[in-house]
Short mmCIF file of C-alpha atoms in Angstrom, two decimals:
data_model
loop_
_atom_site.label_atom_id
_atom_site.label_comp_id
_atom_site.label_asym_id
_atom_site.label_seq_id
_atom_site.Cartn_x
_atom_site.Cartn_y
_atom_site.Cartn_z
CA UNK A 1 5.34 118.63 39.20
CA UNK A 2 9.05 117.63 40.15
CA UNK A 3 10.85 120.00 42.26
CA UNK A 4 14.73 120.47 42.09
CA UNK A 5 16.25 121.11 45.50
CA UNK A 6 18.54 123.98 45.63
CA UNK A 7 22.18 123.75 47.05
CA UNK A 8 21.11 125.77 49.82
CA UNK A 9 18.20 123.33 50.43
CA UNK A 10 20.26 120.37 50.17
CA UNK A 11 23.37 121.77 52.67
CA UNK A 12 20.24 122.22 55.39
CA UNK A 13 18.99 118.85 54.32
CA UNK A 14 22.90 117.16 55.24
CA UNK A 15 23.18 119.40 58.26
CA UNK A 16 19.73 118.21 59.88
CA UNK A 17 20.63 115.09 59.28
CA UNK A 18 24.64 115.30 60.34
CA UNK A 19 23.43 116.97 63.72
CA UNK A 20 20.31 113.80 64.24
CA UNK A 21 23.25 111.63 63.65
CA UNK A 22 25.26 112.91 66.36
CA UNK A 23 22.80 113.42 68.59
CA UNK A 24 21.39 109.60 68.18
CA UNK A 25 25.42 108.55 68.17
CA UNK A 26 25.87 110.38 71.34
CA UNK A 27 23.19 108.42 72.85
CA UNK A 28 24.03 105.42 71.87
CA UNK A 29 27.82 105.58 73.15
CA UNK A 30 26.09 107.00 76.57
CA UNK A 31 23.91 103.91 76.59
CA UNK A 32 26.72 101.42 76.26
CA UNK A 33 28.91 103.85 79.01
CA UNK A 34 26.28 103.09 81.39
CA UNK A 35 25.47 99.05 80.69
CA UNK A 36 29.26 98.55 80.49
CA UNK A 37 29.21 99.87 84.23
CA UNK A 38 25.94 98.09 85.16
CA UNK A 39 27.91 95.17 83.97
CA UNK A 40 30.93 95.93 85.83
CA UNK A 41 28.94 96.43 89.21
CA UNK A 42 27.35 93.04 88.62
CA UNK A 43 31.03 91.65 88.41
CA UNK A 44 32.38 93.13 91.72
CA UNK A 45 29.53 91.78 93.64
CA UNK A 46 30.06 88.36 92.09
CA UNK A 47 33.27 88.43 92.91
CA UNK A 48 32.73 89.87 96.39
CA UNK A 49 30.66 87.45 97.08
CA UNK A 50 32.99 84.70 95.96
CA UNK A 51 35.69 86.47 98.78
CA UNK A 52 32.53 86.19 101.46
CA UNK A 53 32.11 82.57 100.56
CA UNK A 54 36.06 81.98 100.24
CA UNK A 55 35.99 84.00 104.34
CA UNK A 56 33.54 81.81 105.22
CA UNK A 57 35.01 78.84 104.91
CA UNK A 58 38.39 79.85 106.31
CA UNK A 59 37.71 81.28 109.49
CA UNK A 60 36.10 84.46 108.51
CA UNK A 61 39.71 85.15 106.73
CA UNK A 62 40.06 87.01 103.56
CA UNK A 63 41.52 85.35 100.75
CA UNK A 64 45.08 86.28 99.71
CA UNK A 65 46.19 88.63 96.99
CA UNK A 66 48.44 86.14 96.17
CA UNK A 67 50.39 82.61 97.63
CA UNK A 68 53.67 81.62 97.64
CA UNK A 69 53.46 80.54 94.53
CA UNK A 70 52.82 83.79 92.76
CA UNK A 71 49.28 82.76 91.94
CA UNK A 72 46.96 85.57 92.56
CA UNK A 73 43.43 85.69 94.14
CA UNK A 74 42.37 86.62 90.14
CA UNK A 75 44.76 84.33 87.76
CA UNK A 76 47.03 81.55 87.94
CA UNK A 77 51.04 82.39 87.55
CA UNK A 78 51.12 81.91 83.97
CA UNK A 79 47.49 83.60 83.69
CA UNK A 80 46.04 81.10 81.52
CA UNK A 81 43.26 80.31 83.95
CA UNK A 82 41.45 81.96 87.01
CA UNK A 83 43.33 82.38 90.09
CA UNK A 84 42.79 81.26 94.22
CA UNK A 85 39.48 82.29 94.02
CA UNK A 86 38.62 80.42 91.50
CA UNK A 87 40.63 77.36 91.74
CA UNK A 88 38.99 77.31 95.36
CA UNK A 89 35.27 76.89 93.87
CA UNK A 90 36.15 74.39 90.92
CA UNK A 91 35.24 74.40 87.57
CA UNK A 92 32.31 76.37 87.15
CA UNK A 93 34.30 79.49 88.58
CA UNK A 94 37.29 78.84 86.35
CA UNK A 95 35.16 78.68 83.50
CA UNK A 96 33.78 82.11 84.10
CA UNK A 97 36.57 83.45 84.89
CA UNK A 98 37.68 85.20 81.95
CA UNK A 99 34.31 87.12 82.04
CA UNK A 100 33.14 87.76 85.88
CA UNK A 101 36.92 88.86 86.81
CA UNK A 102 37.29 91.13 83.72
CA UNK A 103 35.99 94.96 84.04
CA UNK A 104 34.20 95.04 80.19
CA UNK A 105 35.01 98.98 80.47
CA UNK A 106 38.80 97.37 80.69
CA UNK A 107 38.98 95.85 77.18
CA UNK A 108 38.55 99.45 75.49
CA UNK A 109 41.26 100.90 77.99
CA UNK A 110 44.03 97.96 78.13
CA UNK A 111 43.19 94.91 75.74
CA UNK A 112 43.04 96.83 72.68
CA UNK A 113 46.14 98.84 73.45
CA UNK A 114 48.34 96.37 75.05
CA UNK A 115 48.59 92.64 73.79
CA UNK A 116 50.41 91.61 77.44
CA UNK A 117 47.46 92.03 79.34
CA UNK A 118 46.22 89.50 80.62
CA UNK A 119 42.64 88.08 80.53
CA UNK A 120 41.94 88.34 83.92
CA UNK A 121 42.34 91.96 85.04
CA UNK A 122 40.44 94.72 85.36
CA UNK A 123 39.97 94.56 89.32
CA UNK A 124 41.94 95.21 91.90
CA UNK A 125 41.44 94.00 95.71
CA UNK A 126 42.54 95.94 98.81
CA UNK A 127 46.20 94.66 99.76
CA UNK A 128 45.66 95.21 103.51
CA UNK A 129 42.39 92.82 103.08
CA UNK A 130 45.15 90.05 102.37
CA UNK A 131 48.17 90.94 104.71
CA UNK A 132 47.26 93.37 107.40
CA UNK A 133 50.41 95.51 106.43
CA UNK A 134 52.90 95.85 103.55
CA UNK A 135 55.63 93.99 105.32
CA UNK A 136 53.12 91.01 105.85
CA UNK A 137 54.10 89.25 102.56
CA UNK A 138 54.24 85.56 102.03
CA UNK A 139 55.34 83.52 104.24
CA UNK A 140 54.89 86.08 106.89
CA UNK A 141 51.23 85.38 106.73
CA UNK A 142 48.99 88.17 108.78
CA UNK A 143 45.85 87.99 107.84
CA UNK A 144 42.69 89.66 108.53
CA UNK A 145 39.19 88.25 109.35
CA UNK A 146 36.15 90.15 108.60
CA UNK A 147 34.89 90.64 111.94
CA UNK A 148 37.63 92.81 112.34
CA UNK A 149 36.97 95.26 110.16
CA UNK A 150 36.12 98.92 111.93
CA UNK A 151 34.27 100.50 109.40
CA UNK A 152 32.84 98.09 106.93
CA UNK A 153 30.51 100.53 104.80
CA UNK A 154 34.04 102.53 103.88
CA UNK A 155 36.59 99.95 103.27
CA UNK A 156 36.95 98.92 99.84
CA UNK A 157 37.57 95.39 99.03
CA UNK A 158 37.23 95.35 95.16
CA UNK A 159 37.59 98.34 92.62
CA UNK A 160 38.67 99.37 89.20
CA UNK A 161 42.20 99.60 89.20
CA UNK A 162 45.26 100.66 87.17
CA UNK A 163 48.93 100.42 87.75
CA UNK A 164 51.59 102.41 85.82
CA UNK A 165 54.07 100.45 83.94
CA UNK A 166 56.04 103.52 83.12
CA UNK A 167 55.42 107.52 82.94
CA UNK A 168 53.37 107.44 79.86
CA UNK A 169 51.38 104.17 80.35
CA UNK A 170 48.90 102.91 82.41
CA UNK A 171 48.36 99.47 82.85
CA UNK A 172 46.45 96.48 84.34
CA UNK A 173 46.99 95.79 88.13
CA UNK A 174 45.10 92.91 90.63
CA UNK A 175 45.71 95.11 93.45
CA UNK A 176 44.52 98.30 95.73
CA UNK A 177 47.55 100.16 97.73
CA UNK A 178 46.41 102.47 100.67
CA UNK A 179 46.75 106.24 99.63
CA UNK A 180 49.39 106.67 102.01
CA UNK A 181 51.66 104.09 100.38
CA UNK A 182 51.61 106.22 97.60
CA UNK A 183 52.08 103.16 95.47
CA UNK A 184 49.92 101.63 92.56
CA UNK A 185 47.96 99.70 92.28
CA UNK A 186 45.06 103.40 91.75
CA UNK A 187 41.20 103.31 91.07
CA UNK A 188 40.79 103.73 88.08
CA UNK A 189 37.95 106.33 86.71
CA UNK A 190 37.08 104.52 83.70
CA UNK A 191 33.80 105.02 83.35
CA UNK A 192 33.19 108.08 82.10
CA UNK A 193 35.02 109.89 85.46
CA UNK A 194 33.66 107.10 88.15
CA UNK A 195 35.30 103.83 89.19
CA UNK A 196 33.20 101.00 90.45
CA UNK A 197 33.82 99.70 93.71
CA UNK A 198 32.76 97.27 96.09
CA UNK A 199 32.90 97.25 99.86
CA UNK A 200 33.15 94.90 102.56
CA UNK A 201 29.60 95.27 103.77
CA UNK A 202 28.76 93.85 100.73
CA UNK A 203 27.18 97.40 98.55
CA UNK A 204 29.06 98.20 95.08
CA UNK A 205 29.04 101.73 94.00
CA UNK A 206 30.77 104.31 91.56
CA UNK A 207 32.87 107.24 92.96
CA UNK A 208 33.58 109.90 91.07
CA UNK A 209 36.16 111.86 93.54
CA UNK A 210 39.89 111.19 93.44
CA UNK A 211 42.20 111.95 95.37
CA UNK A 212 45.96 112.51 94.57
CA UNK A 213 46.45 111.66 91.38
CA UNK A 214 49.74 109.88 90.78
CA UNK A 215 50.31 111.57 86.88
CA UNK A 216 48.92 114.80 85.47
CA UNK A 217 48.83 113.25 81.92
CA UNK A 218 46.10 111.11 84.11
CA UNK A 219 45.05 113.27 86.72
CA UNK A 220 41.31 113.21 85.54
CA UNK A 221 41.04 109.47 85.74
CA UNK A 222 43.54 107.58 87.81
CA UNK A 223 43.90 108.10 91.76
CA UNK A 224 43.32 106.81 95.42
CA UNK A 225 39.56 106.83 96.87
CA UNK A 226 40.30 108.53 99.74
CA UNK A 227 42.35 111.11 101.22
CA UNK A 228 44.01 109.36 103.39
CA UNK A 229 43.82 106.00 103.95
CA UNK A 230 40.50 105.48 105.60
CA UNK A 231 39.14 103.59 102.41
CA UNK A 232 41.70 101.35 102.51
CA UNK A 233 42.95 100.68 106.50
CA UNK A 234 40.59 97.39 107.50
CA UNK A 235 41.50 98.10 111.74
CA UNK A 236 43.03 100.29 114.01
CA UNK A 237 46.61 98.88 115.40
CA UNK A 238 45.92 98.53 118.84
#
């Protein structure tokens, strides 16, 4: 014997299955939150270990955030190709480039909204890594060796990172300022309230505390990591 569902039968029917859809689609956008910042902790500590190898062979000096040509330690001046870093390993780093250097989390938050971006962005590395100081720009080289560092388990060397590029707009940046700067290059809380960071002891890990957030539009997800600048400072001026 056939039975005809009722309307009332049938609205329960759509709502169990509207609320089993959610539920599954819920999961499955918290599943790619979390492998999109597995990936992106895999990436800084490639690319950290690309600045140990780079230190290495230089002294024990950090590469710079950028030469005197403009390029940058992440992409060449006209950003068609990978930058000191990877013009100092060859080939095989260039041609991975576009992936390794490139927070995945990044393409949902700056390459689908803005066609300048660059491909290789999504990182940014602590300034005072590179010069020491904000005056210490090219050619007044001042750089800083690794066995210098006071506190290597706090300073950052790599993290998510956004710039503003006016008021309303947040944009892609290759660099970290020091919170009391109070200049971008932020962290950047992309994933899902926690920016991924790497440090110069070599452990990458998410934060999910900001400090002074540089826009209340963006308060909940752009900022410095510390409240002051001891996440940023690499030595004590003695």
């Amino acid at each position: 014997m056939q039975k005809n569902f009722t309307l009332v039968e049938l609205i329960v029917g759509f709502g169990i299955i509207a609320i089993l859809a959610a539920l599954t689609g819920g999961l499955c956008l918290r599943a790619r939150t979390e492998a999109r910042k597995a990936k992106c902790l895999a990436n800084l500590r490639q690319i950290g270990a690309f600045h140990f190898l780079y230190a290495n062979r230089n002294g024990g000096r950090f590469c710079p955030a950028y030469d005197d040509h403009f390029n940058q330690w992440d992409s060449s001046g006209n950003y068609k190709k990978g930058g000191i870093l990877a013009e100092f390993f060859g080939e095989e780093a260039n041609a991975n480039a576009s992936v390794v250097f490139a927070c995945p989390e990044a393409q949902n938050v700056f390459w689908k909204k803005q066609k300048f971006a660059p491909r290789y962005h999504g990182y940014g590395y602590n300034y005072l890594l590179s010069f020491a100081s904000q005056s210490d720009m090219p050619p007044r080289y001042r750089s800083v060796k690794i066995g210098q560092i006071d506190n290597p388990c706090r300073v950052v060397m790599l993290a998510d990172a956004a710039c503003f590029m006016d008021a309303e707009t947040p944009g892609p940046t290759s660099f970290l300022y020091n919170t009391t700067s109070k200049r971008g290059g932020y962290a950047d809380f992309r994933h899902g309230g926690a920016a991924a960071a790497f440090y110069v002891d070599g452990h990458a890990a998410t934060q999910r505390e900001k400090h002074h957030p540089p826009s209340e539009k963006f308060s909940d997800r752009i900022g410095y990591l510390s409240d002051g600048d001891e996440a940023y400072i690499p030595f004590s001026r003695r």
